[in-house]
Short mmCIF file of C-alpha atoms and ligand atoms in Angstrom, two decimals:
data_model
loop_
_atom_site.label_atom_id
_atom_site.label_comp_id
_atom_site.label_asym_id
_atom_site.label_seq_id
_atom_site.Cartn_x
_atom_site.Cartn_y
_atom_site.Cartn_z
CA MET A 1 -1.08 32.23 28.62
CA THR A 2 -2.09 30.02 26.02
CA GLU A 3 -0.70 31.62 23.04
CA GLU A 4 2.52 30.69 24.39
CA PHE A 5 1.65 26.84 24.07
CA SER A 6 2.16 25.20 20.89
CA ASP A 7 -0.91 23.73 19.05
CA ILE A 8 1.05 20.19 18.62
CA GLY A 9 4.69 18.80 18.79
CA LEU A 10 6.78 16.28 16.53
CA ILE A 11 9.57 14.15 17.73
CA GLY A 12 11.93 12.89 14.86
CA LEU A 13 13.20 15.21 12.43
CA ALA A 14 14.43 13.17 9.47
CA VAL A 15 12.76 13.57 6.05
CA MET A 16 9.15 12.52 7.04
CA GLY A 17 9.39 14.77 10.23
CA GLN A 18 10.71 17.95 8.92
CA ASN A 19 8.28 17.94 6.00
CA LEU A 20 5.18 17.29 8.31
CA ALA A 21 6.12 20.13 10.57
CA LEU A 22 6.78 22.19 8.01
CA ASN A 23 3.26 21.58 6.56
CA ILE A 24 1.71 21.94 9.79
CA ALA A 25 3.28 25.37 10.37
CA ASP A 26 2.13 26.70 7.11
CA HIS A 27 -1.39 26.04 8.10
CA ASP A 28 -0.94 28.43 10.97
CA PHE A 29 -0.28 25.76 13.71
CA ARG A 30 2.44 26.36 16.28
CA ILE A 31 4.21 23.32 16.47
CA SER A 32 7.17 22.19 18.90
CA VAL A 33 9.83 19.82 17.56
CA TYR A 34 12.15 17.59 19.28
CA ASN A 35 14.98 15.33 17.84
CA ARG A 36 17.18 12.80 19.55
CA THR A 37 20.14 14.38 17.89
CA THR A 38 19.66 17.94 18.94
CA SER A 39 21.86 19.51 16.35
CA LYS A 40 19.28 18.33 13.68
CA MET A 41 16.49 20.17 15.38
CA GLU A 42 18.67 23.34 15.95
CA ALA A 43 19.49 23.41 12.05
CA PHE A 44 15.89 22.89 11.24
CA VAL A 45 14.71 25.63 13.33
CA ALA A 46 17.23 28.12 12.11
CA GLU A 47 16.61 27.46 8.50
CA ASN A 48 12.87 27.91 9.08
CA PRO A 49 12.47 31.11 11.22
CA ASP A 50 9.26 32.77 9.42
CA THR A 51 6.53 29.80 8.98
CA PRO A 52 3.19 31.18 9.32
CA GLY A 53 2.14 29.09 12.43
CA GLY A 54 5.82 29.34 14.16
CA ILE A 55 8.35 26.38 15.00
CA VAL A 56 9.60 25.97 18.35
CA GLY A 57 12.58 23.72 18.92
CA ALA A 58 13.16 21.79 22.18
CA GLU A 59 16.32 20.52 23.40
CA THR A 60 14.92 18.04 26.06
CA LEU A 61 11.92 15.96 25.83
CA GLU A 62 10.65 17.48 29.09
CA LEU A 63 10.82 21.33 27.57
CA PHE A 64 9.20 19.88 24.77
CA VAL A 65 6.24 18.46 26.36
CA GLN A 66 6.08 21.61 28.43
CA SER A 67 5.81 23.77 25.38
CA ILE A 68 2.55 22.25 24.16
CA ALA A 69 -0.93 22.98 24.98
CA ALA A 70 -3.23 20.63 26.87
CA PRO A 71 -4.38 18.12 26.01
CA ARG A 72 -1.08 17.57 24.11
CA LYS A 73 -0.86 16.18 20.82
CA ILE A 74 2.60 14.70 19.88
CA ILE A 75 3.29 13.19 16.79
CA ILE A 76 6.00 10.41 16.73
CA LEU A 77 7.84 10.18 13.35
CA VAL A 78 11.12 8.06 14.16
CA GLN A 79 11.80 4.73 12.46
CA ALA A 80 9.31 1.83 13.19
CA GLY A 81 9.79 -0.58 15.81
CA LYS A 82 12.12 -0.27 18.74
CA PRO A 83 13.03 3.47 18.04
CA THR A 84 9.05 4.15 18.46
CA ASP A 85 8.71 2.11 21.49
CA ALA A 86 11.75 3.87 23.04
CA VAL A 87 10.23 7.61 22.40
CA ILE A 88 6.86 6.41 23.82
CA GLU A 89 8.66 4.96 26.92
CA GLY A 90 10.43 8.21 27.30
CA LEU A 91 7.39 10.30 26.97
CA ILE A 92 4.96 8.40 29.05
CA PRO A 93 6.25 9.98 32.51
CA LEU A 94 6.26 13.20 31.21
CA LEU A 95 2.45 13.00 30.24
CA ASP A 96 -0.78 14.13 31.70
CA GLU A 97 -3.96 12.09 31.50
CA GLY A 98 -5.82 12.46 28.01
CA ASP A 99 -2.67 13.80 26.37
CA ILE A 100 -2.72 12.26 22.59
CA VAL A 101 0.67 10.27 20.94
CA ILE A 102 0.12 10.02 17.34
CA ASP A 103 2.59 7.38 15.64
CA GLY A 104 2.90 8.50 12.05
CA GLY A 105 5.57 6.01 11.24
CA ASN A 106 5.19 2.83 9.09
CA ALA A 107 4.23 1.01 12.14
CA LEU A 108 3.27 -2.88 11.97
CA TRP A 109 -0.49 -2.72 13.10
CA THR A 110 -0.41 -5.24 15.51
CA ASP A 111 2.14 -2.93 17.26
CA THR A 112 -0.36 -0.34 17.18
CA ILE A 113 -3.01 -2.41 18.58
CA ARG A 114 -0.59 -3.18 21.43
CA ARG A 115 0.76 0.34 22.11
CA GLU A 116 -3.20 1.76 21.97
CA LYS A 117 -4.07 -0.76 24.83
CA GLU A 118 -0.82 -0.04 27.00
CA LEU A 119 -1.39 3.82 26.75
CA ARG A 120 -5.14 3.49 27.24
CA ALA A 121 -4.38 1.60 30.58
CA GLN A 122 -2.32 4.34 31.48
CA GLY A 123 -5.15 7.18 30.82
CA LEU A 124 -3.13 8.17 27.63
CA ARG A 125 -4.59 8.46 24.07
CA PHE A 126 -2.71 6.66 20.99
CA VAL A 127 -3.36 7.12 17.38
CA GLY A 128 -1.78 5.19 14.73
CA SER A 129 -1.85 7.13 11.80
CA GLY A 130 -0.64 6.24 8.47
CA VAL A 131 1.14 8.88 6.54
CA SER A 132 1.29 8.43 2.72
CA GLY A 133 2.99 10.42 -0.19
CA GLY A 134 6.79 10.31 0.94
CA GLU A 135 8.76 13.58 1.30
CA GLU A 136 6.56 15.63 -1.01
CA GLY A 137 3.50 14.21 0.29
CA ALA A 138 4.41 15.10 3.81
CA ARG A 139 5.69 18.64 2.74
CA PHE A 140 2.44 19.68 0.78
CA GLY A 141 -0.20 17.16 1.49
CA PRO A 142 -0.15 13.54 2.51
CA SER A 143 -3.06 11.01 2.42
CA LEU A 144 -3.82 10.34 6.19
CA MET A 145 -5.16 7.09 7.57
CA PRO A 146 -5.68 7.68 11.39
CA GLY A 147 -6.91 4.85 13.77
CA GLY A 148 -7.58 4.95 17.55
CA ALA A 149 -9.98 6.08 19.83
CA ILE A 150 -12.65 8.42 17.79
CA GLU A 151 -12.59 10.93 20.75
CA ALA A 152 -8.69 11.25 20.17
CA TRP A 153 -9.50 11.66 16.32
CA LYS A 154 -11.90 14.46 17.02
CA GLU A 155 -9.09 16.29 18.94
CA ILE A 156 -6.53 15.94 15.83
CA GLU A 157 -9.18 16.49 13.20
CA PRO A 158 -9.02 19.71 12.36
CA ILE A 159 -5.08 19.64 11.90
CA TRP A 160 -5.33 16.38 9.94
CA HIS A 161 -7.90 17.96 7.51
CA ALA A 162 -5.71 21.15 6.96
CA VAL A 163 -2.53 19.21 6.12
CA ALA A 164 -3.69 16.62 4.19
CA ALA A 165 -3.82 16.37 0.56
CA LYS A 166 -7.01 18.07 -1.45
CA VAL A 167 -8.65 16.80 -4.14
CA ASP A 168 -11.21 18.15 -6.33
CA ALA A 169 -14.87 17.13 -5.58
CA ALA A 170 -16.04 16.51 -8.84
CA THR A 171 -13.18 14.99 -10.43
CA GLY A 172 -11.15 13.37 -7.55
CA LYS A 173 -7.91 14.93 -9.04
CA GLN A 174 -5.36 16.20 -6.64
CA LEU A 175 -5.24 19.87 -6.47
CA GLU A 176 -1.84 20.89 -6.90
CA GLY A 177 0.37 24.02 -6.89
CA ALA A 178 1.26 24.31 -3.00
CA THR A 179 4.45 26.14 -2.19
CA PRO A 180 6.03 26.69 0.92
CA GLY A 181 3.85 29.03 3.09
CA ASN A 182 1.11 28.73 0.39
CA PRO A 183 -0.68 25.66 0.75
CA VAL A 184 -3.88 24.88 -1.62
CA GLU A 185 -7.13 25.83 -0.50
CA GLY A 186 -10.52 24.33 -0.63
CA GLY A 187 -11.08 20.88 -2.16
CA VAL A 188 -11.83 17.34 -0.31
CA SER A 189 -9.13 16.31 2.22
CA CYS A 190 -7.63 13.09 1.92
CA ALA A 191 -7.72 12.26 5.71
CA ALA A 192 -10.48 10.13 7.43
CA TYR A 193 -10.92 8.11 10.41
CA ILE A 194 -10.37 4.77 9.59
CA GLY A 195 -11.12 2.82 12.82
CA PRO A 196 -10.35 1.79 16.48
CA ASN A 197 -6.52 0.97 17.38
CA GLY A 198 -4.29 -0.54 14.47
CA ALA A 199 -6.90 0.29 11.80
CA GLY A 200 -5.31 3.33 10.40
CA HIS A 201 -1.78 1.32 10.16
CA TYR A 202 -3.54 -1.56 8.68
CA VAL A 203 -4.97 0.36 5.91
CA LYS A 204 -1.65 2.09 5.43
CA MET A 205 0.03 -1.41 5.08
CA ILE A 206 -2.49 -2.33 2.45
CA HIS A 207 -2.05 0.85 0.69
CA ASN A 208 1.75 -0.15 0.58
CA GLY A 209 1.07 -3.52 -0.45
CA ILE A 210 -0.83 -2.46 -3.32
CA GLU A 211 1.72 0.06 -4.22
CA TYR A 212 4.43 -2.87 -4.71
CA GLY A 213 1.71 -4.51 -7.12
CA ASP A 214 1.26 -1.17 -9.15
CA MET A 215 5.12 -0.75 -9.57
CA GLN A 216 6.00 -4.17 -10.29
CA MET A 217 3.39 -4.64 -12.94
CA ILE A 218 4.34 -1.36 -14.58
CA CYS A 219 7.71 -2.75 -14.73
CA GLU A 220 6.67 -5.91 -16.40
CA VAL A 221 5.06 -3.89 -19.22
CA TYR A 222 8.30 -1.92 -19.56
CA HIS A 223 10.15 -5.19 -19.68
CA LEU A 224 7.72 -6.49 -22.51
CA MET A 225 8.25 -3.02 -24.47
CA HIS A 226 11.86 -3.23 -24.02
CA GLY A 227 12.58 -6.76 -24.17
CA LEU A 228 10.08 -7.96 -26.83
CA LEU A 229 9.38 -4.78 -28.89
CA GLY A 230 12.80 -3.43 -28.57
CA MET A 231 11.59 -0.09 -27.60
CA GLU A 232 14.28 2.23 -26.02
CA ALA A 233 13.47 3.81 -22.79
CA GLY A 234 12.61 7.27 -23.92
CA GLU A 235 10.04 5.97 -26.71
CA ILE A 236 8.57 3.77 -23.52
CA GLY A 237 8.13 6.88 -21.53
CA GLN A 238 6.24 8.62 -24.11
CA ILE A 239 3.61 5.63 -24.29
CA PHE A 240 3.28 5.85 -20.28
CA ALA A 241 2.99 9.89 -20.72
CA LYS A 242 -0.06 8.86 -22.96
CA TRP A 243 -1.48 6.36 -21.18
CA ASN A 244 -1.43 8.82 -18.01
CA GLU A 245 -4.15 10.78 -20.00
CA GLY A 246 -6.59 7.82 -20.13
CA LEU A 247 -7.92 5.07 -17.76
CA LEU A 248 -4.44 4.44 -16.03
CA ASP A 249 -4.00 8.35 -15.10
CA SER A 250 -1.89 7.86 -11.80
CA PHE A 251 0.77 9.21 -10.02
CA LEU A 252 2.94 5.93 -10.61
CA ILE A 253 2.41 6.11 -14.39
CA GLU A 254 3.36 9.86 -14.22
CA ILE A 255 6.71 9.44 -12.60
CA THR A 256 7.33 6.22 -14.56
CA ALA A 257 7.03 8.34 -17.90
CA ASP A 258 9.57 10.95 -16.22
CA ILE A 259 11.86 8.49 -15.16
CA LEU A 260 12.03 6.64 -18.85
CA GLN A 261 12.72 9.83 -20.14
CA GLN A 262 15.22 10.81 -17.92
CA THR A 263 18.99 10.66 -19.14
CA ASP A 264 21.94 9.98 -17.20
CA SER A 265 24.40 13.21 -16.88
CA ALA A 266 27.56 11.16 -16.69
CA THR A 267 26.86 9.13 -19.64
CA GLY A 268 24.09 10.39 -22.00
CA ALA A 269 22.30 7.00 -21.71
CA PRO A 270 18.65 6.45 -20.44
CA PHE A 271 18.83 6.92 -16.86
CA VAL A 272 17.24 3.58 -16.42
CA ASP A 273 19.80 1.78 -18.16
CA ILE A 274 22.41 2.54 -15.80
CA VAL A 275 20.57 1.92 -12.97
CA LEU A 276 21.37 -1.72 -11.37
CA ASP A 277 18.22 -4.01 -11.46
CA ALA A 278 18.18 -5.16 -7.69
CA ALA A 279 15.46 -3.85 -5.62
CA GLY A 280 15.41 -2.99 -2.07
CA GLN A 281 12.28 -3.27 0.15
CA LYS A 282 11.52 -1.92 3.65
CA GLY A 283 8.85 -4.71 4.64
CA THR A 284 5.22 -3.24 4.08
CA GLY A 285 4.68 -5.51 0.95
CA LYS A 286 6.07 -8.55 3.10
CA TRP A 287 3.97 -7.78 5.99
CA THR A 288 0.72 -7.57 3.65
CA SER A 289 1.71 -10.70 2.10
CA ILE A 290 2.14 -12.55 5.35
CA ASN A 291 -0.82 -11.25 6.72
CA ALA A 292 -2.72 -12.48 3.46
CA LEU A 293 -1.27 -16.26 4.40
CA ASP A 294 -2.24 -15.73 7.81
CA MET A 295 -5.64 -14.78 7.20
CA GLY A 296 -6.06 -17.51 4.33
CA ILE A 297 -6.81 -14.83 1.72
CA CYS A 298 -5.92 -15.08 -1.71
CA ALA A 299 -3.50 -11.89 -2.61
CA PRO A 300 -1.00 -13.53 -5.00
CA THR A 301 -0.29 -10.15 -7.08
CA ILE A 302 0.93 -8.28 -3.99
CA ALA A 303 2.87 -11.43 -3.08
CA GLU A 304 4.40 -11.58 -6.47
CA ALA A 305 5.64 -8.35 -6.37
CA VAL A 306 7.48 -8.81 -3.17
CA PHE A 307 9.03 -12.15 -4.63
CA ALA A 308 10.02 -10.41 -7.75
CA ARG A 309 12.07 -7.60 -5.58
CA CYS A 310 13.65 -10.85 -4.02
CA LEU A 311 14.63 -12.51 -7.25
CA SER A 312 16.05 -9.19 -8.71
CA ALA A 313 18.25 -8.93 -5.43
CA ILE A 314 20.07 -12.07 -6.26
CA LYS A 315 21.89 -10.20 -9.20
CA GLU A 316 25.09 -12.20 -9.32
CA GLU A 317 23.38 -15.52 -9.07
CA ARG A 318 20.94 -14.69 -12.08
CA VAL A 319 23.87 -13.49 -14.15
CA ALA A 320 25.54 -16.83 -13.51
CA ALA A 321 22.31 -18.89 -14.28
CA SER A 322 21.54 -16.60 -17.37
CA GLN A 323 24.75 -18.67 -18.91
CA LEU A 324 23.36 -21.92 -17.98
CA LEU A 325 19.67 -22.01 -18.15
CA ALA A 326 18.04 -22.26 -21.55
CA GLY A 327 14.56 -20.32 -22.75
CA PRO A 328 12.93 -19.06 -25.73
CA SER A 329 14.07 -16.22 -28.02
CA ALA A 330 12.42 -13.05 -27.28
CA GLU A 331 11.77 -12.02 -30.99
CA PHE A 332 8.59 -10.30 -31.68
CA SER A 333 6.85 -10.78 -35.12
CA GLY A 334 3.30 -9.16 -34.51
CA ASN A 335 2.13 -5.40 -35.04
CA LYS A 336 4.05 -3.18 -32.54
CA GLU A 337 1.23 -0.41 -32.12
CA GLU A 338 -1.46 -3.14 -31.42
CA PHE A 339 0.87 -5.07 -28.91
CA ILE A 340 1.12 -1.58 -26.87
CA GLU A 341 -2.85 -1.48 -26.73
CA VAL A 342 -2.57 -5.17 -25.58
CA LEU A 343 -0.24 -4.20 -22.69
CA HIS A 344 -2.37 -1.28 -21.78
CA ASP A 345 -5.16 -3.70 -21.12
CA ALA A 346 -3.06 -6.10 -19.56
CA LEU A 347 -2.01 -3.47 -17.03
CA TYR A 348 -5.29 -2.10 -16.53
CA CYS A 349 -6.98 -5.88 -15.88
CA SER A 350 -4.09 -6.89 -13.77
CA LYS A 351 -4.58 -3.59 -11.64
CA ILE A 352 -8.24 -4.19 -11.06
CA CYS A 353 -7.29 -7.74 -9.62
CA SER A 354 -4.59 -6.17 -7.29
CA TYR A 355 -6.83 -3.67 -5.79
CA ALA A 356 -9.46 -6.31 -5.60
CA GLN A 357 -7.23 -8.34 -3.40
CA GLY A 358 -6.19 -5.36 -1.19
CA PHE A 359 -9.76 -4.66 -0.54
CA GLN A 360 -10.64 -8.31 0.13
CA LEU A 361 -7.93 -8.51 2.77
CA MET A 362 -9.24 -5.26 4.56
CA ARG A 363 -12.62 -7.02 4.57
CA GLU A 364 -11.27 -10.04 6.13
CA ALA A 365 -9.10 -7.97 8.65
CA GLN A 366 -12.36 -6.04 9.59
CA LYS A 367 -13.95 -9.16 10.87
CA GLU A 368 -10.93 -10.45 12.69
CA TYR A 369 -10.26 -7.14 14.80
CA LYS A 370 -13.87 -6.16 14.71
CA TRP A 371 -13.37 -2.83 12.65
CA THR A 372 -16.09 -1.31 10.43
CA LEU A 373 -13.94 0.00 7.63
CA ASP A 374 -15.65 2.32 5.13
CA PHE A 375 -13.85 1.10 1.89
CA GLY A 376 -15.39 3.68 -0.44
CA GLN A 377 -14.07 6.28 2.11
CA ILE A 378 -10.58 4.58 1.95
CA ALA A 379 -10.47 4.82 -1.76
CA GLN A 380 -11.34 8.43 -1.43
CA ILE A 381 -8.53 9.17 0.64
CA TRP A 382 -6.09 7.52 -1.66
CA ARG A 383 -7.18 9.77 -4.51
CA GLY A 384 -4.64 12.30 -3.34
CA GLY A 385 -1.31 12.55 -1.40
CA CYS A 386 -0.40 8.81 -1.90
CA ILE A 387 1.91 7.05 -4.01
CA ILE A 388 -0.90 4.92 -5.49
CA ARG A 389 -3.26 7.89 -6.30
CA ALA A 390 -5.22 7.45 -9.42
CA ALA A 391 -8.31 8.36 -11.31
CA PHE A 392 -9.21 4.83 -10.96
CA LEU A 393 -9.82 5.13 -7.37
CA GLN A 394 -12.94 7.10 -7.92
CA LYS A 395 -14.35 4.11 -9.51
CA ILE A 396 -13.61 2.15 -6.42
CA THR A 397 -15.43 4.87 -4.32
CA GLU A 398 -18.45 4.74 -6.42
CA ALA A 399 -18.32 0.88 -6.63
CA TYR A 400 -18.82 0.74 -2.68
CA ALA A 401 -21.39 3.78 -2.69
CA HIS A 402 -23.47 1.31 -5.40
CA ASN A 403 -22.87 -1.55 -2.75
CA SER A 404 -21.09 -1.12 0.44
CA SER A 405 -21.08 -4.99 0.84
CA LEU A 406 -19.34 -5.80 -2.44
CA ALA A 407 -17.67 -8.97 -2.01
CA ASN A 408 -15.12 -8.47 -4.81
CA LEU A 409 -14.28 -5.21 -6.88
CA LEU A 410 -14.53 -7.74 -9.78
CA LEU A 411 -18.14 -8.06 -9.24
CA ASP A 412 -18.89 -4.40 -9.51
CA PRO A 413 -20.51 -3.61 -12.73
CA TYR A 414 -17.96 -1.27 -14.03
CA PHE A 415 -14.96 -3.49 -13.26
CA ASN A 416 -16.65 -6.54 -14.39
CA GLU A 417 -17.27 -4.76 -17.60
CA ALA A 418 -14.02 -3.32 -18.04
CA VAL A 419 -12.38 -6.82 -17.53
CA ARG A 420 -14.77 -8.54 -19.92
CA LYS A 421 -13.61 -6.01 -22.63
CA ALA A 422 -10.02 -6.13 -21.99
CA GLN A 423 -9.33 -9.58 -21.06
CA ALA A 424 -8.52 -10.90 -24.63
CA ASN A 425 -5.60 -8.68 -24.69
CA TRP A 426 -4.50 -9.44 -21.03
CA ARG A 427 -4.37 -13.08 -22.11
CA GLN A 428 -2.45 -12.09 -25.24
CA ALA A 429 -0.07 -10.25 -23.31
CA VAL A 430 0.61 -13.22 -20.61
CA SER A 431 0.68 -15.66 -23.51
CA ALA A 432 3.33 -13.83 -25.32
CA ALA A 433 5.46 -13.29 -22.10
CA VAL A 434 5.38 -16.97 -21.46
CA ASN A 435 6.03 -17.87 -25.20
CA HIS A 436 8.99 -15.35 -25.23
CA GLY A 437 10.41 -16.36 -21.69
CA ILE A 438 9.84 -12.69 -20.23
CA PRO A 439 8.66 -13.24 -16.58
CA THR A 440 5.32 -11.46 -15.69
CA PRO A 441 4.81 -12.69 -12.12
CA THR A 442 2.04 -10.01 -11.40
CA LEU A 443 0.32 -9.80 -14.80
CA SER A 444 0.21 -13.63 -14.76
CA SER A 445 -0.81 -14.17 -11.12
CA SER A 446 -3.51 -11.72 -11.64
CA LEU A 447 -4.95 -13.40 -14.49
CA ALA A 448 -4.81 -16.63 -12.61
CA TYR A 449 -6.42 -14.92 -9.65
CA TYR A 450 -9.26 -13.71 -12.15
CA ASP A 451 -10.08 -17.17 -13.53
CA GLY A 452 -9.54 -18.83 -10.20
CA TYR A 453 -12.13 -16.55 -8.82
CA ARG A 454 -14.48 -16.84 -11.62
CA ASN A 455 -14.35 -20.69 -12.04
CA ALA A 456 -17.22 -22.38 -10.12
CA ARG A 457 -15.49 -25.48 -10.06
CA LEU A 458 -11.82 -25.84 -9.26
CA PRO A 459 -9.45 -28.98 -8.94
CA GLN A 460 -9.25 -28.81 -5.41
CA ASN A 461 -11.80 -31.71 -5.33
CA LEU A 462 -8.55 -33.88 -6.22
CA LEU A 463 -6.59 -32.13 -3.90
CA GLN A 464 -9.08 -33.13 -1.15
CA GLY A 465 -8.87 -36.80 -2.32
CA GLN A 466 -4.84 -36.64 -1.98
CA ARG A 467 -5.27 -35.12 1.64
CA ASP A 468 -7.79 -37.64 2.67
CA TYR A 469 -5.68 -40.50 1.02
CA PHE A 470 -2.22 -39.71 2.78
CA GLY A 471 -3.56 -37.67 5.92
CA ALA A 472 -7.20 -38.78 6.52
CA HIS A 473 -7.94 -34.92 6.48
CA SER A 474 -11.53 -35.66 5.25
CA TYR A 475 -13.50 -34.33 2.67
CA GLU A 476 -16.79 -32.55 2.15
CA ARG A 477 -19.23 -34.17 -0.73
CA THR A 478 -20.87 -32.30 -3.39
CA ASP A 479 -24.17 -33.91 -2.74
CA SER A 480 -24.06 -33.19 1.34
CA PRO A 481 -24.34 -30.16 3.12
CA ARG A 482 -21.33 -27.81 3.54
CA GLY A 483 -19.42 -28.75 6.89
CA GLU A 484 -20.43 -32.46 6.75
CA PHE A 485 -16.95 -34.11 6.61
CA PHE A 486 -16.42 -37.74 5.15
CA HIS A 487 -13.48 -40.14 5.07
CA LEU A 488 -12.58 -42.83 2.84
CA ASP A 489 -10.84 -45.70 4.31
CA TRP A 490 -8.12 -45.94 1.82
CA PRO A 491 -5.97 -48.91 1.34
CA HIS A 492 -2.55 -48.31 3.04
CA PRO A 493 -0.06 -46.80 0.66
CA GLU A 494 2.57 -49.42 1.04
CA ARG A 495 0.13 -52.07 0.33
CA PRO A 496 -1.09 -51.16 -2.84
CA GLN A 497 -4.70 -52.36 -3.33
CA THR A 498 -8.01 -51.29 -5.48
CA ALA A 499 -9.76 -48.63 -3.88
CA VAL A 500 -13.14 -49.24 -2.77
P1 NBP B 1 13.62 7.39 9.51
O1 NBP B 1 12.98 6.40 9.50
O2 NBP B 1 14.98 7.23 8.98
O3 NBP B 1 14.02 7.58 11.00
C1 NBP B 1 15.04 8.64 11.31
C2 NBP B 1 14.56 9.15 12.91
O4 NBP B 1 14.52 8.36 13.71
C3 NBP B 1 15.40 10.36 13.27
O5 NBP B 1 14.76 11.55 13.74
C4 NBP B 1 16.17 9.60 14.36
O6 NBP B 1 16.70 10.40 15.26
C5 NBP B 1 15.13 8.91 15.09
N1 NBP B 1 15.30 7.98 15.97
C6 NBP B 1 15.91 6.51 15.58
BR1 NBP B 1 16.45 5.84 14.02
N2 NBP B 1 16.11 5.64 16.75
C7 NBP B 1 15.54 6.72 17.79
C8 NBP B 1 15.69 6.43 19.22
N3 NBP B 1 15.82 5.41 19.83
N4 NBP B 1 14.80 7.53 19.98
C9 NBP B 1 14.61 8.77 19.26
N5 NBP B 1 14.62 8.96 18.11
C10 NBP B 1 15.47 7.92 17.02
O7 NBP B 1 12.93 8.73 9.19
P2 NBP B 1 12.14 8.98 8.07
O8 NBP B 1 12.26 8.41 6.73
O9 NBP B 1 11.77 10.34 7.97
O10 NBP B 1 10.59 7.87 8.51
C11 NBP B 1 9.83 8.27 9.72
C12 NBP B 1 8.57 7.21 9.86
O11 NBP B 1 7.89 7.67 8.68
C13 NBP B 1 9.15 5.95 9.61
O12 NBP B 1 8.35 4.90 10.42
C14 NBP B 1 8.83 5.30 8.02
O13 NBP B 1 8.83 4.28 8.19
C15 NBP B 1 7.76 6.43 7.98
N6 NBP B 1 7.71 6.66 6.62
C16 NBP B 1 8.45 7.12 5.79
C17 NBP B 1 8.24 7.53 4.57
C18 NBP B 1 9.44 7.99 3.57
O14 NBP B 1 9.09 8.14 2.46
N7 NBP B 1 10.71 8.09 3.87
C19 NBP B 1 6.96 7.40 4.06
C20 NBP B 1 5.87 7.14 4.55
C21 NBP B 1 6.31 6.73 5.97
P3 NBP B 1 18.13 11.04 15.30
O15 NBP B 1 18.38 12.00 13.99
O16 NBP B 1 19.01 11.35 16.54
O17 NBP B 1 19.19 9.87 14.45
#
């Protein structure tokens, strides 16, 4: 009797797994759950006896697999890397041809490509689905980025659309208000098929890289407001709350406003003032930056955001260096209100550059892996559920709707005009930071990216000369076709002569 079988199964009942399982059950799907440590599964099932779809706990993998309707759909939400491989290995002998294994963890996309190939060879289907939005997203609507065989996507599509975040079709704003047992109805789902094999996890990684950039540039603006303008956390929080009503309207600006206005219950001090300035990271920003270097694509904003976390982490070394290394004083003499506007524009322009870099990475990756990515659609499914959700993404969707082969977001008329208008302020913010010794690696590197991209001639003519001089690496000439290389017979460096 088919009604005794579950519609889907889920392995891994930590934060993400529990919340996604509840979300799926809220949408009337019956779900089987399994966890390596059985007691966690038992507690979870006992705590959630009355979901609309029903949650069925299984003590063994065998019972778990047997409880799911064919073709089986099994989500894995365990720690990425070896644990995911271990779970897949345990599952394979228990599955039947055509069953679908879905990795919802933060897998490295090359692992997903490997796993998809291995499972396909055994008659199984594998989907690597990015899941963004953390605990809250998983519970009430994440942004979902599935990659794999299109036929596998067709099987899971109804569940993915049901559980994903929903946005208003006209405004692109996320529909809020879901509560346990009462998901939001209507709206456009933030789930879409991304492409074959590792495409979904690749796009999720870029999402995280962009998230790193967004977070760091917000922190730099906070640093300038606090360190240069002398503003206290609460007052800065109010500015962010105001900014959240305009162009910068986004989840990260919204939570920044909340965090800055939070007080520490133990001391009564602003919460951020008692938090140690040493950042952690889990690796997706690093993966994005390594991939940018591997593909030779310029993504300095994301890389600088990773480096900023690295520098923050060596707290004790910085404290010692602060006693020894000199710099300018951070004394501000201008108009505070005007400078806050300057910072707003610097943040907006840097954000545009950071997203431009993320989309350039995806453009290059699709060539490398023979994917056909729909950039407008990717921006669309990031409008709700995920950490980088923002009103701004609607403009990116529109930019790709106008021109699907746009080379760089900066070339879209809307973004071109936005940066044209705001760049004087952007430059002023970066100058002030430099002059007063406040580090702004993402604001500054975004500006350098913009200036580099808009310069028809860069000084790499000299660099090519240097490479040819010491390594005979050859150079192209401005008066010859691209791809034609020349070498000058330089004098031996140890026997200086006049160059010919
Ligand atoms: P964790 O990444 O902390 O993983 C814990 C889960 O993995 C537990 O269920 C644990 O079982 C299981 N597990 C481990 Br560890 N090794 C295992 C093994 N060898 N065999 C079977 N199970 C094993 O959980 P999470 O924070 O919920 O994240 C799940 C996935 O979602 C990760 O890939 C993560 O990167 C991704 N993700 C997380 C977030 C977030 O905000 N946390 C957001 C987006 C994506 P046990 O109970 O028996 O130890």
